[in-house]
Coordinates of C-alpha atoms and ligand atoms in Angstrom, one line a residue:
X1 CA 12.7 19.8 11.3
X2 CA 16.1 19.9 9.7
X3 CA 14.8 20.4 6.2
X4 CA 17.6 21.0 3.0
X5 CA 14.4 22.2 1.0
X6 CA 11.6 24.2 3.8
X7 CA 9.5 24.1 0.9
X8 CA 8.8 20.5 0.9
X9 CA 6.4 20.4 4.3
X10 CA 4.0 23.1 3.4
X11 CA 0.7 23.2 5.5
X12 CA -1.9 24.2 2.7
X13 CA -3.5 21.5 -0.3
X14 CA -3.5 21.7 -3.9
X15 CA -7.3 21.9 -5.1
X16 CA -8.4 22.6 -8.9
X17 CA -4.7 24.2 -9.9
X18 CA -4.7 26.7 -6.3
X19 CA -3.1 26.0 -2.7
X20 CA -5.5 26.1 -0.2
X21 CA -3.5 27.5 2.8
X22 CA -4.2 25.8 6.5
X23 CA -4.5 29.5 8.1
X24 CA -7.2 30.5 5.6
X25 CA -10.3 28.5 7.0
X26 CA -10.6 25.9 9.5
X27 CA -7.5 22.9 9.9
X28 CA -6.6 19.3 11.3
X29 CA -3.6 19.2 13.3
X30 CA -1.2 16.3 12.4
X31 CA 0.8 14.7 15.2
X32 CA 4.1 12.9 15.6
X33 CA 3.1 9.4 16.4
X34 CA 6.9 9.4 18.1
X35 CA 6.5 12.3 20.2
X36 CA 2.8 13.3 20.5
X37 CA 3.9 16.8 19.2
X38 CA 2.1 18.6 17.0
X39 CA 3.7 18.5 13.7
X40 CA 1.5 21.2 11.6
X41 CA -1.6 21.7 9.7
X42 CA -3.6 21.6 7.1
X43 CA -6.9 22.8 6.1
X44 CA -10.0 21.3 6.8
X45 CA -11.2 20.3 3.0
X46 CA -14.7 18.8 2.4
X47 CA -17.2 17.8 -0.1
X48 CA -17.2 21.3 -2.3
X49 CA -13.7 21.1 -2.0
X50 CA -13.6 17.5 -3.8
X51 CA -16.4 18.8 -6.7
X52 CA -14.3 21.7 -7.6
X53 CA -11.0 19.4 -7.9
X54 CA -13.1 16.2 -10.1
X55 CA -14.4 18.9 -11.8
X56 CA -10.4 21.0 -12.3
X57 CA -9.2 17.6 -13.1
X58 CA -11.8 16.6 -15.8
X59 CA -10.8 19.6 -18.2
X60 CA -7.4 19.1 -17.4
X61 CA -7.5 16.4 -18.3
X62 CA -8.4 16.7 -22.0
X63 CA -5.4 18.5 -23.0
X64 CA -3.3 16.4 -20.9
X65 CA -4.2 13.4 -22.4
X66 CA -3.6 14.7 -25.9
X67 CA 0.0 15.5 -25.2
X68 CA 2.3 13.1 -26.8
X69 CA 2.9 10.1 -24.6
X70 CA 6.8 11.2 -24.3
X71 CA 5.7 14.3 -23.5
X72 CA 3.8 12.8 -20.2
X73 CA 6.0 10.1 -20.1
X74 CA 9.0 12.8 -20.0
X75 CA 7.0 15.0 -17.1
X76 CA 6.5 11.9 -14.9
X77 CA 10.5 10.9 -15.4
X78 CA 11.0 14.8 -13.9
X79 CA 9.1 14.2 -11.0
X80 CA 10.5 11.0 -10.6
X81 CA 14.3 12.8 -11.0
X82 CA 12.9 15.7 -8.3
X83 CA 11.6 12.9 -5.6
X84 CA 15.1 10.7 -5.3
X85 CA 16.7 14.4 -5.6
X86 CA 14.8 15.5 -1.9
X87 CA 15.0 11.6 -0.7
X88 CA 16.3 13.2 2.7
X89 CA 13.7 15.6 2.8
X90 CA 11.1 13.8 2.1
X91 CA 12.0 10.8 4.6
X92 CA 12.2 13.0 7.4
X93 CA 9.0 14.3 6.5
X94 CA 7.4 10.9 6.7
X95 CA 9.2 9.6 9.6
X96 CA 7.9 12.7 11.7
X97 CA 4.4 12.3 10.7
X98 CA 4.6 8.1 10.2
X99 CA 7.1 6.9 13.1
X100 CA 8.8 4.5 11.0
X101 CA 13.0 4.6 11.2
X102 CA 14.4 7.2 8.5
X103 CA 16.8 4.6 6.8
X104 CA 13.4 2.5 6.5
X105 CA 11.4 5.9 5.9
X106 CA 14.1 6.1 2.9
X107 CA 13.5 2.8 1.8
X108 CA 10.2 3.6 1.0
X109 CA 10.8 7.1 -1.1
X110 CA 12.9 5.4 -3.0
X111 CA 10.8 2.5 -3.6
X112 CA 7.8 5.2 -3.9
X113 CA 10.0 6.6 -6.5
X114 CA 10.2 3.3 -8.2
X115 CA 6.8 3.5 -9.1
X116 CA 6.9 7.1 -11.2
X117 CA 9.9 5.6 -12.7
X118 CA 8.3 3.0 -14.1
X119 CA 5.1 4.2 -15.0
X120 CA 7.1 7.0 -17.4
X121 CA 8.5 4.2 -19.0
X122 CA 5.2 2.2 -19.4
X123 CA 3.3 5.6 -20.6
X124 CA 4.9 5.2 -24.0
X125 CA 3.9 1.6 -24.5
X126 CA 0.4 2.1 -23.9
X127 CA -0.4 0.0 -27.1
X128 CA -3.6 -1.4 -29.2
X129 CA -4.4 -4.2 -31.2
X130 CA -5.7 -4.4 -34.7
X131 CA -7.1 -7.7 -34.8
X132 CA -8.1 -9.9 -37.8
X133 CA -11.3 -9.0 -39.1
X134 CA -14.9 -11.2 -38.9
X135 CA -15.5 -10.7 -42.5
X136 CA -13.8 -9.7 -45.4
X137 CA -14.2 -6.2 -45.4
X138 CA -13.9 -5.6 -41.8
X139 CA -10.8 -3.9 -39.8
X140 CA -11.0 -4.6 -36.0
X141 CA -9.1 -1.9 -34.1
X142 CA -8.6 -1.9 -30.1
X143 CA -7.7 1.8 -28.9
X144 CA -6.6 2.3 -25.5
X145 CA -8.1 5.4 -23.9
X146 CA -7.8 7.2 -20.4
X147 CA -10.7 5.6 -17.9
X148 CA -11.4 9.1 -16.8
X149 CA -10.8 11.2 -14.1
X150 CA -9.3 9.4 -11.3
X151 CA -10.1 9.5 -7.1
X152 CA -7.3 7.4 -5.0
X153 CA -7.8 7.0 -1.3
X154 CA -4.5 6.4 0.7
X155 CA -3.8 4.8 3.9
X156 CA -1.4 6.0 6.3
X157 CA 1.3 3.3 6.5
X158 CA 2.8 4.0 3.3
X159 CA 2.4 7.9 2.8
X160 CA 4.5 8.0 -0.3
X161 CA 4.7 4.7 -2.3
X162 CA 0.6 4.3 -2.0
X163 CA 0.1 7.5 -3.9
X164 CA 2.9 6.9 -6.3
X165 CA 1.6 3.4 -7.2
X166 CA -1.9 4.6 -7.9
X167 CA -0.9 8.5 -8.8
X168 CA 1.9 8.0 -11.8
X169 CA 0.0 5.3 -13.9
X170 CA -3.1 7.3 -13.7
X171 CA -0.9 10.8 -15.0
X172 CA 0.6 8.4 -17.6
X173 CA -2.5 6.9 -18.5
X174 CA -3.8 10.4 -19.6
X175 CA -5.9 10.7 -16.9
X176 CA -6.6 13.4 -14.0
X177 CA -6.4 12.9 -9.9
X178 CA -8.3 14.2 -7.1
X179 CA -6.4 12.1 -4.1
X180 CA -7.1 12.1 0.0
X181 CA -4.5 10.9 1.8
X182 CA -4.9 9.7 5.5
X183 CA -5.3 12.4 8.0
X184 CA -2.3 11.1 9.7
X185 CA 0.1 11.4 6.9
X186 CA -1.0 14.2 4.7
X187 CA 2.1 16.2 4.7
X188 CA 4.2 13.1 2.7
X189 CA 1.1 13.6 0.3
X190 CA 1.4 17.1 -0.1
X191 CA 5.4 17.2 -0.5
X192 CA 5.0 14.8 -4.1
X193 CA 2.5 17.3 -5.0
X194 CA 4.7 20.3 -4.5
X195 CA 7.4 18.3 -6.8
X196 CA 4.8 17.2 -9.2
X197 CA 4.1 21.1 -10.4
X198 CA 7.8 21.4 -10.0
X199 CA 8.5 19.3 -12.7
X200 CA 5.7 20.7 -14.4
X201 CA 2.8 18.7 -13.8
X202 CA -0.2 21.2 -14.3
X203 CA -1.2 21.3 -10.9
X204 CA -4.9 21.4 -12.0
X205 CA -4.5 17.6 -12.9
X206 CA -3.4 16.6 -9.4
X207 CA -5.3 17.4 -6.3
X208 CA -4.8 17.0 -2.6
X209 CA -8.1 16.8 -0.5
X210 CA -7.1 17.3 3.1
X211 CA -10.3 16.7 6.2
X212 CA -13.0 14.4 7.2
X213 CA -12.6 10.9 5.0
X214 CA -16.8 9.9 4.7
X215 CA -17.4 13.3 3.5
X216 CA -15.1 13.5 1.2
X217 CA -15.6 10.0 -0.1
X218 CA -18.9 10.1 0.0
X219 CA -18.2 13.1 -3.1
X220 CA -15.9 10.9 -4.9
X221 CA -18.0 7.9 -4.7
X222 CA -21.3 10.0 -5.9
X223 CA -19.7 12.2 -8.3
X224 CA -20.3 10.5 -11.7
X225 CA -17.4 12.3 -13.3
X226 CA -15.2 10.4 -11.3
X227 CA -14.8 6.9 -13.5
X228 CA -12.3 4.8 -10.8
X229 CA -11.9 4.7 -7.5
X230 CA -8.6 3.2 -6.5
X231 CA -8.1 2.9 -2.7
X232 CA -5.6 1.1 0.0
X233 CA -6.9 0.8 3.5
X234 CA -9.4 -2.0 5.4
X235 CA -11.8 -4.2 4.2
X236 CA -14.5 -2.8 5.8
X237 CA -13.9 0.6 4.0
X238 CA -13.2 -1.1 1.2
X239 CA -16.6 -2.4 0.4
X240 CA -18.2 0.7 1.5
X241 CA -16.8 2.8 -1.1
X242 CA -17.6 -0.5 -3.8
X243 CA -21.6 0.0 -2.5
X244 CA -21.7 4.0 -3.0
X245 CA -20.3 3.8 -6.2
X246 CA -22.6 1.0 -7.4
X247 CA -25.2 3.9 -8.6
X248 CA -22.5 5.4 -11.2
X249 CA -21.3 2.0 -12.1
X250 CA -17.3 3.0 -11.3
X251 CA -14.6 1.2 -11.8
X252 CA -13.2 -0.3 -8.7
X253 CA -9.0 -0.6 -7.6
X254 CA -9.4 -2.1 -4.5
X255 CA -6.2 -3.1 -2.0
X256 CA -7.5 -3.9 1.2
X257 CA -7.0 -5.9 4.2
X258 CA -4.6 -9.3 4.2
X259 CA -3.9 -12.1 6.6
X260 CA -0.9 -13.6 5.2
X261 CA 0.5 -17.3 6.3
X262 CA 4.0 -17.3 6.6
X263 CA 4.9 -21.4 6.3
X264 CA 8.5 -22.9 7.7
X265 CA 8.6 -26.6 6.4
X266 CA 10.9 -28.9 7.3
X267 CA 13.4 -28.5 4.5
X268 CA 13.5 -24.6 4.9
X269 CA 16.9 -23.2 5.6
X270 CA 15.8 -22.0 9.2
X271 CA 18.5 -18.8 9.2
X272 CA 16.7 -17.4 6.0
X273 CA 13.5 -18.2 7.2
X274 CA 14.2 -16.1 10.3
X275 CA 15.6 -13.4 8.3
X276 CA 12.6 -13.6 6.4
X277 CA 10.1 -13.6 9.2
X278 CA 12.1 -10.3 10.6
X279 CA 10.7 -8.8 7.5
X280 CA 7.6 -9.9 6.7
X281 CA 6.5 -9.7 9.9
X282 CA 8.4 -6.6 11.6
X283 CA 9.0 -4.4 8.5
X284 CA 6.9 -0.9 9.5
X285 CA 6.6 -2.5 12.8
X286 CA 3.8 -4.5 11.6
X287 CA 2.5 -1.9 9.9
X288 CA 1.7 -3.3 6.6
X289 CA -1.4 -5.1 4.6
X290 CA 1.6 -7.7 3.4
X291 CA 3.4 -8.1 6.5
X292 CA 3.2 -11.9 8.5
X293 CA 0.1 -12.7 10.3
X294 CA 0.1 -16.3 11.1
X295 CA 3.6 -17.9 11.3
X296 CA 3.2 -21.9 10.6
X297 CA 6.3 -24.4 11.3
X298 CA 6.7 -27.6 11.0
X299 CA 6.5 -30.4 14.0
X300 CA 10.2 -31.2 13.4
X301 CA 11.6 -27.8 13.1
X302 CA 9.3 -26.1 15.6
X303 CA 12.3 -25.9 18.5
X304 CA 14.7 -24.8 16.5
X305 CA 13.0 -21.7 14.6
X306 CA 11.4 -20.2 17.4
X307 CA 14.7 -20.4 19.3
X308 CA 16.6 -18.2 16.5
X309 CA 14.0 -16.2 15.9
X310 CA 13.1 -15.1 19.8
X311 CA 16.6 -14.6 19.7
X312 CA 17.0 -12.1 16.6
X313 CA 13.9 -10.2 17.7
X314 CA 15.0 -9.4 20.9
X315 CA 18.2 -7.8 19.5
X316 CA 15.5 -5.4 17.8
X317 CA 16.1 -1.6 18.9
X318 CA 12.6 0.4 19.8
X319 CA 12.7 3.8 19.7
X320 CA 12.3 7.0 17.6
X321 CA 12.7 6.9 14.4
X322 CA 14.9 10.0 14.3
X323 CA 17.5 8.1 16.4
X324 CA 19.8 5.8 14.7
X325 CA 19.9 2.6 14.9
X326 CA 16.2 1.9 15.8
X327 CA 14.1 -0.7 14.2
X328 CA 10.9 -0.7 15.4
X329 CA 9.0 2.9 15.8
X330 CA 6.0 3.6 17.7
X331 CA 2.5 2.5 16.5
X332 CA 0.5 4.6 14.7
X333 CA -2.0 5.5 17.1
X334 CA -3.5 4.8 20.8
X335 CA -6.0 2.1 18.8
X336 CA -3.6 0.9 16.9
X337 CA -1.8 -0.6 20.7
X338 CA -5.4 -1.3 22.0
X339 CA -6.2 -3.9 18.8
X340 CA -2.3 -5.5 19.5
X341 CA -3.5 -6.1 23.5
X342 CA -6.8 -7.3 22.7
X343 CA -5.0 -10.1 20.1
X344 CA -2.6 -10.7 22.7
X345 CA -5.0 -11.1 25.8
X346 CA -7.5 -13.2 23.6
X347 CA -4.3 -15.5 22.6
X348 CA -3.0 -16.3 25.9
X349 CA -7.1 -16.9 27.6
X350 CA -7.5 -19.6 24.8
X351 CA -4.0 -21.0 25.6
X352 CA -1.5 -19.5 23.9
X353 CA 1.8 -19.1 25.2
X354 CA 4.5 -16.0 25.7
X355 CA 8.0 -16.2 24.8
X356 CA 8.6 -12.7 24.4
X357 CA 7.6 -9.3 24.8
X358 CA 3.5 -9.1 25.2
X359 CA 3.7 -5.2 26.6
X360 CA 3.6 -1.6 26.3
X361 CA 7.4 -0.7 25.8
X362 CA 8.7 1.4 28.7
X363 CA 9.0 4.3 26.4
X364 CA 5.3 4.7 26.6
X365 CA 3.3 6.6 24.6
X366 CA 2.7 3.6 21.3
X367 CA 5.9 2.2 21.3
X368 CA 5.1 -1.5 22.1
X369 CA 7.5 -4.5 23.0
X370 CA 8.0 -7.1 20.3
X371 CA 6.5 -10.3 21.2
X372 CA 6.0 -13.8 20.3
X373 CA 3.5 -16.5 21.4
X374 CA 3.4 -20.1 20.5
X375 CA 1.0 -22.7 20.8
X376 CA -1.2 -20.5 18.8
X377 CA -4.7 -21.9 17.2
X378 CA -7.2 -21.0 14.5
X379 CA -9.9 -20.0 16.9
X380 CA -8.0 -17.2 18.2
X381 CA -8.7 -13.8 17.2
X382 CA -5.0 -13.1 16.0
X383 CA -5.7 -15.9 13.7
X384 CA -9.0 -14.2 11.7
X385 CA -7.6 -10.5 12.2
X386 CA -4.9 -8.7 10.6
X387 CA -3.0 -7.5 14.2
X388 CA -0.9 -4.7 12.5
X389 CA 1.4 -4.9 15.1
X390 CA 4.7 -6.5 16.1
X391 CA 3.2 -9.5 16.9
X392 CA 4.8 -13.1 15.6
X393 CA 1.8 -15.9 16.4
X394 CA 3.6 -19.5 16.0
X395 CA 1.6 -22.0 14.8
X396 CA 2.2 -25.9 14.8
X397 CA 1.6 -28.1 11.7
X398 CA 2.3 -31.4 10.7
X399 CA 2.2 -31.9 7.0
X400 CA 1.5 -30.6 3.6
X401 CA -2.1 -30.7 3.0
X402 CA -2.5 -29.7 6.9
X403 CA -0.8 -26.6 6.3
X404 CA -1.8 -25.6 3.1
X405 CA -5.8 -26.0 4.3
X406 CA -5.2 -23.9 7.5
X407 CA -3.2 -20.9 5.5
X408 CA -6.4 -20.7 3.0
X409 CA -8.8 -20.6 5.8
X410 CA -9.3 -17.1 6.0
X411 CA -11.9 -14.6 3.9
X412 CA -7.8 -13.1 2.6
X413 CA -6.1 -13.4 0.2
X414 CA -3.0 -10.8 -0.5
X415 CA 0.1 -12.0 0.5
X416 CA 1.7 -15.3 1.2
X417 CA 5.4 -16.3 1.8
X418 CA 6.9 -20.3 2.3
X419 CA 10.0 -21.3 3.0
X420 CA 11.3 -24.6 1.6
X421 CA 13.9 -26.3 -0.8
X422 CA 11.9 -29.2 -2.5
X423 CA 11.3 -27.8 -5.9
X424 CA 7.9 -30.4 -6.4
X425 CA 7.4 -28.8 -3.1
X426 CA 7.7 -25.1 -4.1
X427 CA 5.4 -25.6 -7.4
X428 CA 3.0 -27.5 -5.1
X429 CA 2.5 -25.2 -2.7
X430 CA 2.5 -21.7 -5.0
X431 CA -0.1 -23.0 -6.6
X432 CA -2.4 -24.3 -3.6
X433 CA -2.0 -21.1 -1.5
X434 CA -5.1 -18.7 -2.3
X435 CA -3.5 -15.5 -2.2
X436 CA -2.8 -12.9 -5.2
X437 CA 1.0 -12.9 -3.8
X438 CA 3.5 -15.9 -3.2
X439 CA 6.9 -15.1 -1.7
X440 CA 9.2 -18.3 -2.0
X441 CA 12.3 -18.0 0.6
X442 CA 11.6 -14.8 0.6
X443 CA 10.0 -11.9 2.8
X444 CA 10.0 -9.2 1.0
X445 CA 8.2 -9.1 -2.4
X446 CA 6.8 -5.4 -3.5
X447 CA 8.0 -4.3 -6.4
X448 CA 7.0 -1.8 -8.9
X449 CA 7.7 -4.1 -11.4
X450 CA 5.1 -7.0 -10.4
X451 CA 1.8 -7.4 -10.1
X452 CA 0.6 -6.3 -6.3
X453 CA -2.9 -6.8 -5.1
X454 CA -5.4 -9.7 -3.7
X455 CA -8.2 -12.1 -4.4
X456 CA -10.7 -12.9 -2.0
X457 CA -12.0 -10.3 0.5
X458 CA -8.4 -8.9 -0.2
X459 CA -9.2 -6.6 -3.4
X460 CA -9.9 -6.1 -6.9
X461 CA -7.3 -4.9 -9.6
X462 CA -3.3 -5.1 -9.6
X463 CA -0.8 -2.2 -8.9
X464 CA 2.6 -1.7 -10.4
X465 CA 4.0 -4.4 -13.4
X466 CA 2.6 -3.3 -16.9
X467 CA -1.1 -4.3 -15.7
X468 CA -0.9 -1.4 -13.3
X469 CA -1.6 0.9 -16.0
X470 CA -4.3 -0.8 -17.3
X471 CA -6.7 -0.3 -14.7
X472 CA -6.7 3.5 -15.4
X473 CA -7.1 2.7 -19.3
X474 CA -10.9 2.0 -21.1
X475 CA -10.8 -0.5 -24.2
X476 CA -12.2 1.2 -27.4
X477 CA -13.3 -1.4 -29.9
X478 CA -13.7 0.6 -33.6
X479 CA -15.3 -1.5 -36.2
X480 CA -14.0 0.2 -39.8
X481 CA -15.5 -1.1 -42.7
X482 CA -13.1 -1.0 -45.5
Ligands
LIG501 P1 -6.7 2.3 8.2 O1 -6.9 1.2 9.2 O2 -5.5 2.1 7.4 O3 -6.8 3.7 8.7 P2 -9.1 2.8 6.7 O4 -9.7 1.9 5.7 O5 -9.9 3.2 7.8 O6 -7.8 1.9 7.2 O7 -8.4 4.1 6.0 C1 -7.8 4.1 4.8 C2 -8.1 5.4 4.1 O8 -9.5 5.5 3.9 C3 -7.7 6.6 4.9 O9 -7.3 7.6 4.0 C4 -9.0 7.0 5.6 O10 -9.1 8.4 5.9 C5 -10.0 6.7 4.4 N1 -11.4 6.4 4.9 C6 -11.8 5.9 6.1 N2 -13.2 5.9 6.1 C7 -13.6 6.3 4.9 C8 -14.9 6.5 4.3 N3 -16.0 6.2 4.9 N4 -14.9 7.0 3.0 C9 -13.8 7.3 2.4 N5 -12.6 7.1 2.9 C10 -12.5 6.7 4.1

């Protein structure tokens, strides 16, 4: 590792306001996804672990929240200021325990960034409401408090930007964090912590619980200090957490699992549209909850896009993410190829066809080829299940209403992307599609900004935008009788 600043990958955890060092009790090794090398460690963290961080967080807490908001709001732009200032640092980091490219591993510190950025400017426009009074001697005042100490659960296929999204609106908000980051990725967790007490974030209010995810959720869930549970990952995980905090009646941030339809209509300009697809659908080699799952073209148009697009994929470098030049990285893990061969296989028994790739890349290990198959139908399995892979299905439609029924038919709802230029068209379809997230002739459309999250089986609560910050805020309704 050809760190500026050694001091950024440091194998030990933050708990309650101490580090935790990986030599000083049992570990978890993390690997590089690129190389199968062992990367480092960090310790093995559990239940007793979480407690003693909820409970470190919860009296930090008070006096934190009682700073002034430009005081927070001042800290957060610090740590903000410190994260682009190690950028290089802290995309090598990533890309060694990840596998996505640097320049893209950059990308997403800076976009990760984006979110502290913000969330210092929202903290000083947390405002209330005084509202008109039901009788004449009545004041009606709406105060905005902190929810309450805060547990975030993070996925590993974006180390940073998933923590800063649920991390910097929770510290702005007033409120304390006990976070467990993906086994795979904990080291991209642990570097924002080191520059969180570096700008002077008291490191009691931020905590990193390293080890074994069901125990340590399990404490979070059960722990009735904790007052919201925000957390990016599947579905299935998703609803488990929802079920063991039903007994303390938590507050839920939920961004799980998508299936997004990516339309091509007839009066799409194809070139964008392919440039488009090469994001949605290939950004983090698949990688992503928002990325292109089911790729739907016109009759009419059906030649021609799949042409250019077989055509730009195949000019997509695999590799390393060290080297330069490389697009695509390895998958994350040996399941992570298994699920992408099983969609594959299932696809081509029912029918569909191959155009390109469909294998295990001959760099071994995860790498895997990118591929595309046509003549691809809704009873296939790569239809109903996000693939997470770099995987572009091609679906056939013929109109409007046909199209717009068979990209709702799914239990998703997160993302959703069309290209066309008929402005009735555009207003149409935006507002048909069931999905929290529309991007028109576009493929790319996270932003700290905007509102990100789902409906359906895809989630509960929005990240980033202003109403990012009010899921870690409680209403206080104060009736004063004047
Ligand atoms: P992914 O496919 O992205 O790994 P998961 O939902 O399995 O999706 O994981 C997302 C995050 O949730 C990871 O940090 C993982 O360790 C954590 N996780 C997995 N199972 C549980 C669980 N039973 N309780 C709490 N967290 C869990």
């Amino acid at each position: 590792m050809a760190l500026k600043d050694k001091s950024l990958f440091r194998q030990a955890a933050p708990v309650g306001g101490k580090w935790i060092e990986a030599t000083a009790g049992p570990g978890l090794d993390v690997v590089n996804p690129a190389t199968g090398a062992v990367l480092g460690r960090v310790p093995q963290l559990g239940a007793g672990e979480a407690r003693e961080a909820i409970e470190a967080a919860k009296r930090a807490m008070e006096p934190w929240s009682e700073r002034t908001a430009k005081e927070r709001s001042g800290l957060l732009r610090r740590w903000f200021e410190l994260i682009m200032a190690n950028k290089d640092d802290l995309a090598e980091i990533l890309t060694l325990e990840q596998g996505k490219p640097l320049t893209e591993a950059a990308g997403e510190i800076t976009y990760g960034a984006s979110f502290v950025e913000w969330f210092a400017e929202e903290t000083r426009r947390i405002y209330g409401d005084i509202i008109p009074g039901h009788q004449k001697d009545k004041r009606i005042l709406v105060m905005k408090q902190p929810i309450g100490v805060v547990a975030a659960i993070t996925p590993w296929n974006f180390p940073n930007a998933m923590i800063t999204r649920k991390v910097a609106p929770a510290l702005g908000a007033g409120c304390g964090v006990v976070l467990k980051p993906a086994s795979q990725t904990p080291f991209s967790a642990i570097a924002l912590a080191v520059l969180a007490e570096r700008a002077g974030i008291p490191l009691e209010l931020f905590s990193v619980i390293t080890g074994p995810a069901r125990e340590i959720g399990g404490e979070m869930t059960a722990n009735s200090l904790v007052r919201k549970v925000t957390f990016t990952g599947s579905t299935e995980i998703g609803a488990e957490l929802m079920r063991q905090s039903a007994a303390t009646i938590k507050k839920m941030g939920l961004e799980l699992g998508g299936n997004a339809p990516f339309v091509v209509f007839d009066d799409a300009d194809l070139d964008a549209a392919v440039e488009g697809t090469l994001i949605s659908k290939f950004r983090n080699n698949g990688q992503t909850c928002v990325c292109a799952n089911r790729i739907y073209v016109q009759d009419s148009v059906f030649e021609a896009y799949s042409a250019k697009l077989c055509k730009a994929i195949a000019e997509l470098k695999v590799g390393d993410g060290m080297e330069p030049g490389v697009v695509l990285g390895p998958l994350i893990d040996k399941a992570a190829v298994e699920k992408v061969e099983e969609h594959i296989a299932d696809a081509r028994s029912l029918g569909a066809n191959l155009m390109l790739g469909g294998a295990r890349h001959e760099r071994g290990g995860t790498f895997f080829q990118p591929t595309v198959l046509t003549d691809v139908t809704a009873d296939m399995l790569i239809a109903r299940e996000e693939t997470f892979g770099p995987v572009a299905p091609l679906f056939r439609f013929t109109d409007e209403a046909d199209v717009i029924r068979q990209a709702n038919d799914t239990e998703f709802g997160l993302a959703s992307y069309f290209y066309a230029s008929d402005l009735s068209r555009v207003f149409r379809v935006a507002e048909a599609l069931e999905y929290g997230m529309v991007g028109v002739n576009t493929g790319l459309i996270s932003t700290a900004e905007a509102p990100f999250g789902g409906v359906k089986a895809s989630g509960l609560g929005r990240e980033g935008s202003r109403y990012g910050m009010e899921e870690f805020l409680e209403l206080k309704y104060v009736c004063l009788s004047v």
